[in-house]
Amino acid sequence: MNRIATANNLKRCLPSVNSVLQEMADAIHLRGHSEVSKVVGICSDGLRQDITQGANLEISINRIKAASIEHLEEKNQPSLKPVINLTGTVLHTNLGRAVLLQEALDAVARVAGAPSNLEFDLTQGARGERDSHIEGLICELTGAEAVTVVNNNAAAVLLTFNNNAAAVLLSLNTLASQREVPVSRGELVEIGGSFRIPEVMLGSGCQLVEIGATNRPHLKDYAGAIGDNTALLLKAHISAYRIEGFTESVSESDLAELAQKRQLLLVANLGSGSLIDFAALGLLHEATAAESIANGVDIITFSGDKLSGGPQCGIIAGGKELVDQIRKNPLKRALRLDRMTLAALAEVLKLYRDPVSLINKLPILHYLTRPLADMQQQAQRLVPEVQAALSKTFQVASKTGYSQIGSGALPIETLESIVLSIAPNDGAIRELSEALRALPCPIIGRIHKGELLLDLRCLDDEDNFLQQLQLLAGA
Ligand SMILES: *Cc1c(COP(=O)(O)O)cnc(C)c1O
């Protein structure tokens, strides 16, 4: 028989989809009859094609079944999944920023799987306010009178500017969207991901008035820029970069005094912001929410998932009347938090009532204050294991390295850290780094000067890390 005739014969012998399905009861139970039969069809077609192209295959029900199960598993892999962050950037925006503590995860599960009193006042039996679940807590921690929360800090800034009422409150009936906001030239920052202060202001409809010189704005520059059309003063904290050398900046309290004298509001975007003093932990000082409120800022905005260590959200805190007006903005409805985020945020905030256990319990603080000796011991345990998994193609050693905080928080602070450095003998670093990223729980490091560096600062599940390496060795 010629080849084509053999192939035609083989194709005729392919088991029917139904005969394969009869052997796949478990898969059908898990994924449903229509899905499994679709996949069996695809896999049978694939085999048929292979045979037509000359592949010499033994065709059996088992072969189609095995191919179908593999296909189904691949298809049902989650796209969004946990990874092991060994990049050395603790708050990595691309890797989801702050890791949540167990109490917060439990709270998410509780409210996600059942109806909740999200917007329902249980004492009155009437509609409630979703902010009520966290407002008291944040007021307690910041000294603010009132609080509202939205999707992220970018939304908080947008909402604050878009808030017509804030401007109306203190002056004429004009809209804030047509009014001026003086900002120091040194504060017109881009913090990444297309969030740039000038464009956000443009987008929210107010008119930016640049004042001062980049390195040295003065109070008189602000005073000189205030006119009939000024809506409010903005202090935009610069995360992401620092101006050093011949510099000066105007303090919040001086700005607050000026704003009050001229009957204007002072709004401060704190960026990361913080609910505790990081200087007390031996790190650089980051503006705390409580300081800004005490300095007389009318409205502050900051992120929930940066140094505060919570879920992604933006916090707006300040005077009650102003916050109430912001809440009434139709945009608030579009930017509101969902129940899972609120539940997680409340648990994280509660921890702040006990600053002593906070450091151990809040993952972000645990990572940032992790002792070098701890990471050194971990490196000693891991170097031989990693070396064994990678065989002789790579050389593994432990070294001193530097982690950064990330997400624009404390931008010039670096933390001495311990890294595993993996240098090539005859292996390829790029391929190794790709293989680590392809693991079921991907391991993400960084390549520096031809070496793959795995920063240990954020490695707390050592067993999982080693299990993944075993899979790599097996591959
Ligand atoms: C991070 C940051 C933002 C944006 O906050 P998100 O929570 O990422 O939306 C805005 N302004 C500054 C100064 C920041 O550092």
XYZ file of C-alpha atoms and ligand atoms in Angstrom:
490
model
C 0.000 0.000 0.000
C 1.243 3.485 -0.742
C 1.527 6.100 1.988
C -1.698 7.922 1.201
C -3.698 4.739 1.228
C -2.193 3.801 4.625
C -3.032 7.220 6.031
C -6.596 6.978 4.766
C -6.902 3.624 6.390
C -5.562 4.886 9.680
C -7.917 7.850 9.627
C -10.809 5.509 9.124
C -9.644 3.543 12.160
C -9.651 6.607 14.461
C -11.989 5.945 17.393
C -15.217 7.939 17.300
C -15.620 10.938 19.622
C -18.378 9.044 21.447
C -16.191 6.048 22.169
C -13.559 8.366 23.706
C -16.171 10.244 25.733
C -17.333 6.967 27.261
C -13.895 6.706 28.898
C -13.875 10.260 30.198
C -16.540 10.295 32.908
C -14.325 12.133 35.430
C -13.450 14.911 33.008
C -17.111 15.248 31.984
C -18.118 15.500 35.621
C -15.573 18.286 36.159
C -15.881 20.282 32.921
C -19.223 19.335 31.398
C -20.171 17.123 28.433
C -20.202 19.783 25.731
C -16.793 21.201 26.690
C -15.127 17.770 26.858
C -16.644 16.584 23.612
C -15.479 19.782 21.925
C -11.925 19.191 23.147
C -11.980 15.499 22.167
C -13.076 16.611 18.694
C -10.176 19.080 18.488
C -7.672 16.467 19.645
C -8.995 13.809 17.224
C -8.737 16.294 14.369
C -5.199 17.095 15.442
C -4.230 13.423 15.366
C -5.914 12.916 12.025
C -3.904 15.818 10.633
C -0.658 14.449 12.072
C -1.371 11.156 10.349
C -2.169 12.837 7.041
C 1.187 14.568 7.292
C 2.873 11.223 7.631
C 3.201 10.731 11.382
C 3.420 7.073 12.273
C 1.103 6.993 15.289
C -0.565 4.266 17.200
C -4.148 5.493 17.394
C -6.104 4.407 20.393
C -8.842 5.731 22.616
C -6.213 6.183 25.310
C -4.035 8.383 23.146
C -6.925 10.722 22.304
C -8.047 10.690 25.905
C -4.572 11.643 27.181
C -4.253 14.441 24.623
C -7.725 15.724 25.553
C -7.001 15.751 29.268
C -3.769 17.654 28.717
C -5.597 20.132 26.488
C -8.360 20.600 29.091
C -5.832 21.202 31.870
C -3.930 23.749 29.852
C -7.130 25.515 28.890
C -8.205 25.784 32.520
C -4.961 27.143 33.935
C -5.727 30.410 35.701
C -4.326 33.369 33.832
C -3.990 35.442 37.003
C -2.018 33.487 39.575
C 0.421 33.897 42.473
C 4.113 34.357 41.709
C 7.213 34.426 43.893
C 8.503 38.001 43.917
C 12.298 37.901 44.156
C 12.781 41.084 42.131
C 13.944 43.082 45.145
C 11.121 45.580 44.625
C 8.839 45.118 47.603
C 5.848 47.106 46.324
C 5.936 45.977 42.696
C 3.005 47.493 40.819
C 3.204 44.875 38.037
C 3.154 42.116 40.666
C 0.161 43.475 42.553
C 1.835 45.704 45.219
C 1.097 45.037 48.902
C 0.528 41.417 49.941
C -2.448 41.088 52.260
C -2.383 39.448 55.654
C -4.429 36.341 56.403
C -7.087 38.193 58.436
C -7.823 40.350 55.398
C -8.075 37.305 53.124
C -10.487 35.645 55.543
C -12.607 38.790 55.624
C -12.733 38.841 51.813
C -13.907 35.221 51.732
C -16.588 35.931 54.359
C -18.234 38.792 52.480
C -17.637 37.429 48.991
C -19.501 34.195 49.528
C -22.615 35.576 51.175
C -24.844 38.648 51.120
C -23.549 41.362 53.437
C -24.625 44.679 54.963
C -22.440 46.500 52.416
C -24.868 49.385 52.032
C -27.467 48.423 54.570
C -27.876 49.960 58.011
C -28.766 47.035 60.257
C -30.124 49.170 63.109
C -32.388 51.277 60.917
C -33.233 48.534 58.453
C -32.616 51.060 55.691
C -30.088 51.937 53.027
C -26.640 52.539 54.490
C -23.340 54.019 53.328
C -20.558 51.695 52.218
C -17.869 54.054 53.503
C -19.245 53.520 57.012
C -17.286 50.262 57.331
C -13.911 52.015 57.249
C -14.605 55.686 57.913
C -14.317 55.506 61.699
C -11.092 53.551 61.502
C -9.380 55.973 59.130
C -10.604 58.999 61.095
C -9.089 57.433 64.199
C -5.733 56.898 62.462
C -5.497 60.230 60.648
C -7.389 62.694 62.810
C -9.595 63.541 59.814
C -13.268 64.320 60.337
C -14.546 62.257 57.440
C -13.341 59.734 54.879
C -14.446 58.268 51.599
C -12.693 55.555 49.591
C -12.445 54.872 45.886
C -10.757 52.479 43.482
C -7.221 53.826 43.740
C -5.347 57.007 44.507
C -5.473 58.145 40.888
C -9.261 57.997 41.181
C -9.085 59.836 44.498
C -7.120 62.689 42.913
C -9.403 62.803 39.898
C -12.495 62.846 42.054
C -11.130 65.545 44.305
C -10.419 67.840 41.383
C -13.576 67.051 39.610
C -15.487 68.012 42.666
C -17.292 71.179 41.625
C -18.808 71.580 45.034
C -15.475 71.942 46.795
C -14.840 75.111 44.905
C -18.388 76.321 45.203
C -18.194 75.952 48.947
C -15.771 78.761 49.449
C -16.556 81.138 46.675
C -18.614 81.900 43.648
C -21.005 79.667 41.762
C -18.505 78.946 39.074
C -17.490 75.409 38.309
C -14.174 74.084 39.509
C -13.736 72.629 36.063
C -13.175 76.104 34.729
C -11.077 77.299 37.617
C -7.397 77.592 38.341
C -5.175 75.521 40.595
C -1.628 76.771 41.253
C 0.970 73.979 41.522
C 4.721 74.173 41.983
C 6.687 73.319 38.810
C 8.782 70.848 40.800
C 5.661 68.852 41.634
C 4.416 68.266 38.083
C 5.465 64.631 38.178
C 4.750 61.496 36.246
C 4.532 58.521 38.556
C 4.318 55.910 35.800
C 1.449 54.205 34.074
C 0.478 57.514 32.439
C -0.447 59.209 35.701
C 0.971 62.696 35.218
C -0.189 65.529 37.407
C -0.660 68.057 34.540
C -2.711 65.570 32.517
C -4.787 64.383 35.454
C -5.644 68.000 36.197
C -6.498 68.628 32.585
C -8.619 65.497 32.519
C -10.479 66.480 35.647
C -11.240 69.808 34.075
C -9.333 72.333 36.142
C -6.736 74.744 34.917
C -3.155 74.241 36.033
C -1.232 77.385 36.907
C 2.476 76.643 37.134
C 4.276 78.571 39.808
C 7.897 79.056 40.933
C 11.032 77.458 39.564
C 11.492 73.687 39.610
C 13.926 73.568 42.495
C 12.807 76.448 44.705
C 9.142 77.398 44.874
C 8.391 80.109 47.437
C 5.270 80.932 49.391
C 5.123 84.298 47.588
C 4.892 82.423 44.262
C 1.696 80.760 45.463
C 0.363 84.028 46.890
C 1.075 85.820 43.596
C -0.782 83.181 41.577
C -4.025 83.426 43.535
C -6.707 85.303 41.666
C -10.488 85.536 41.419
C -10.584 82.294 39.482
C -8.474 80.208 41.854
C -10.297 77.117 43.119
C -7.823 75.638 45.546
C -4.135 75.140 46.301
C -2.557 71.774 45.612
C 0.421 70.207 47.321
C 1.374 67.296 45.075
C 3.880 65.221 47.012
C 6.569 64.059 44.643
C 7.062 60.361 44.864
C 9.212 58.742 42.206
C 12.033 61.289 42.258
C 13.896 63.800 44.401
C 15.275 67.220 43.722
C 18.571 67.629 45.520
C 21.071 70.449 45.903
C 19.948 74.099 45.908
C 16.370 73.391 46.813
C 13.563 74.524 48.995
C 9.924 73.699 49.209
C 6.941 75.333 50.845
C 5.673 73.458 53.884
C 2.126 72.207 54.167
C 1.489 74.349 57.218
C 2.631 77.545 55.437
C 0.424 76.669 52.486
C -2.483 75.905 54.805
C -2.092 79.307 56.449
C -2.026 81.052 53.076
C -5.052 79.087 51.853
C -7.006 79.967 54.943
C -6.116 83.657 54.691
C -7.325 83.727 51.095
C -10.384 81.579 51.812
C -9.179 78.730 49.632
C -8.927 75.007 50.157
C -5.633 73.186 50.445
C -5.594 69.712 48.886
C -2.595 67.377 49.266
C -1.948 64.300 47.173
C 0.316 62.224 49.420
C 0.940 59.510 46.825
C 1.881 56.503 48.933
C 1.191 58.295 52.172
C 1.530 56.367 55.376
C -0.438 55.716 58.511
C 2.663 55.435 60.707
C 6.015 57.195 60.918
C 8.496 55.158 58.878
C 11.410 57.007 60.478
C 10.563 55.172 63.705
C 11.269 51.893 61.875
C 14.712 53.072 60.820
C 13.521 53.967 57.310
C 13.267 57.402 55.726
C 10.343 59.549 56.706
C 7.276 59.370 54.450
C 4.500 61.934 54.844
C 1.893 60.551 57.226
C -1.784 61.203 56.775
C -2.091 62.399 60.370
C 0.668 65.002 59.914
C -1.038 66.478 56.880
C -4.372 66.722 58.671
C -2.631 68.304 61.682
C -0.875 70.758 59.339
C -4.274 72.046 58.289
C -4.672 70.379 54.890
C -8.379 70.316 54.011
C -8.363 67.153 51.879
C -5.686 64.473 51.563
C -5.597 61.632 49.062
C -3.366 58.549 49.267
C -3.054 54.934 48.109
C -4.309 51.948 50.067
C -1.877 49.435 48.570
C 1.445 51.210 48.890
C 3.065 51.733 52.301
C -0.298 51.390 54.053
C -0.145 47.704 53.092
C -3.798 47.280 52.171
C -5.771 46.343 49.069
C -5.857 48.545 45.970
C -7.861 51.646 46.811
C -7.595 55.404 47.173
C -8.384 57.133 50.438
C -9.815 60.651 50.601
C -9.835 62.180 54.075
C -10.592 65.635 55.417
C -13.377 67.901 56.606
C -16.854 66.452 56.813
C -18.589 68.952 54.574
C -16.004 68.524 51.835
C -15.989 64.737 52.001
C -19.786 64.716 51.878
C -19.664 66.778 48.716
C -17.078 64.534 47.130
C -19.289 61.566 47.978
C -22.180 63.163 46.111
C -20.155 63.528 42.921
C -21.618 61.146 40.302
C -18.076 59.975 39.584
C -17.944 58.513 43.092
C -20.556 56.014 42.011
C -18.343 54.919 39.145
C -15.225 54.758 41.298
C -16.675 53.147 44.421
C -15.031 50.216 46.182
C -16.437 46.711 46.065
C -17.255 44.687 49.172
C -14.155 42.512 49.047
C -11.793 45.461 49.033
C -13.705 47.163 51.844
C -13.565 44.005 53.945
C -9.817 43.621 53.416
C -9.139 47.297 54.065
C -11.024 47.236 57.372
C -8.929 44.297 58.625
C -5.660 45.976 57.645
C -6.688 49.235 59.326
C -7.614 47.480 62.562
C -4.039 46.214 62.858
C -2.785 49.788 63.076
C -4.385 50.120 66.505
C -1.529 48.005 67.860
C 1.705 49.379 66.355
C 3.830 46.747 68.132
C 2.320 43.686 66.473
C 1.719 45.667 63.270
C 5.378 45.326 62.272
C 5.290 41.557 62.487
C 1.836 41.070 61.089
C 1.603 43.439 58.153
C 3.516 41.760 55.286
C 4.841 45.022 53.813
C 6.357 46.088 57.150
C 7.703 42.617 57.790
C 9.520 42.685 54.432
C 10.815 46.218 54.838
C 12.242 45.579 58.303
C 13.523 42.053 57.708
C 16.923 41.656 59.456
C 19.928 40.975 57.233
C 20.968 38.028 59.438
C 17.635 36.372 58.740
C 18.168 36.580 54.992
C 21.802 35.438 55.380
C 20.683 32.278 57.143
C 18.073 31.697 54.496
C 20.725 32.089 51.794
C 22.937 29.522 53.529
C 20.088 27.036 53.486
C 19.168 27.765 49.889
C 22.479 28.013 48.011
C 23.215 24.240 48.034
C 19.602 23.393 47.158
C 19.453 25.835 44.249
C 22.878 24.695 43.067
C 21.693 21.085 43.100
C 18.563 21.944 41.132
C 20.521 23.807 38.462
C 23.359 21.255 38.209
C 26.689 22.387 36.810
C 25.368 24.639 34.092
C 25.127 27.530 36.565
C 27.114 28.786 39.538
C 25.018 29.799 42.566
C 26.300 32.076 45.351
C 24.862 34.468 47.898
C 25.725 38.157 47.815
C 24.773 41.473 49.319
C 22.275 43.345 47.191
C 19.869 46.222 47.438
C 16.097 46.056 47.491
C 13.929 49.026 46.743
C 10.528 49.875 48.100
C 8.819 50.541 44.783
C 5.604 52.231 43.615
C 7.201 55.623 44.117
C 7.204 55.256 47.897
C 10.427 56.459 49.544
C 12.013 56.666 46.069
C 15.648 57.100 47.049
C 15.655 54.610 49.883
C 17.374 51.297 49.190
C 17.562 48.488 51.704
C 20.582 46.262 52.095
C 19.471 42.772 51.225
C 20.757 39.293 50.428
C 20.440 37.922 46.906
C 21.159 34.558 45.361
C 23.269 35.306 42.314
C 23.166 32.765 39.523
C 25.986 33.043 37.010
C 26.189 30.963 33.837
C 28.837 28.292 33.379
C 27.625 26.971 30.057
C 23.906 27.670 30.628
C 21.996 30.652 29.259
C 20.729 33.149 31.851
C 17.854 34.400 29.734
C 16.581 30.877 29.187
C 16.882 30.069 32.870
C 14.928 33.176 33.767
C 12.265 32.208 31.212
C 12.069 28.678 32.625
C 11.596 30.076 36.147
C 8.782 32.272 34.888
C 7.118 29.271 33.237
C 6.832 27.294 36.498
C 3.335 26.638 37.938
C 4.169 29.260 40.584
C 6.467 31.510 38.556
C 9.684 32.729 40.183
C 10.488 36.296 39.145
C 14.016 37.602 39.622
C 16.028 40.227 37.786
C 18.964 40.031 35.410
C 21.898 42.257 36.253
C 25.247 42.256 34.473
C 24.721 38.799 33.002
C 23.627 37.223 36.285
C 20.184 36.284 37.506
C 19.603 37.802 40.946
C 16.978 36.404 43.306
C 16.446 38.885 46.152
C 15.425 37.013 49.305
C 13.739 39.919 51.131
C 10.205 38.890 50.140
C 10.719 35.131 50.191
C 8.682 33.754 53.040
C 7.410 30.487 51.589
C 10.739 28.716 51.242
C 9.112 25.279 50.789
C 7.097 26.434 47.805
C 10.215 28.002 46.281
C 12.127 24.712 46.634
C 9.235 22.666 45.265
C 9.156 24.855 42.187
C 12.899 24.369 41.702
C 12.399 20.607 41.886
C 9.919 20.899 39.012
C 12.532 22.853 37.080
C 15.128 20.132 37.689
C 12.604 17.495 36.561
C 11.835 19.334 33.325
C 1.131 56.124 43.375
C 0.782 57.543 43.199
C -0.428 57.914 42.597
C -1.400 56.909 42.058
O -1.865 56.059 43.028
P -2.600 54.691 42.590
O -3.063 54.143 43.885
O -1.571 53.881 41.909
O -3.708 55.067 41.696
C -0.706 59.244 42.472
N 0.153 60.186 42.888
C 1.337 59.862 43.471
C 2.251 60.960 43.912
C 1.689 58.528 43.652
O 2.857 58.209 44.213
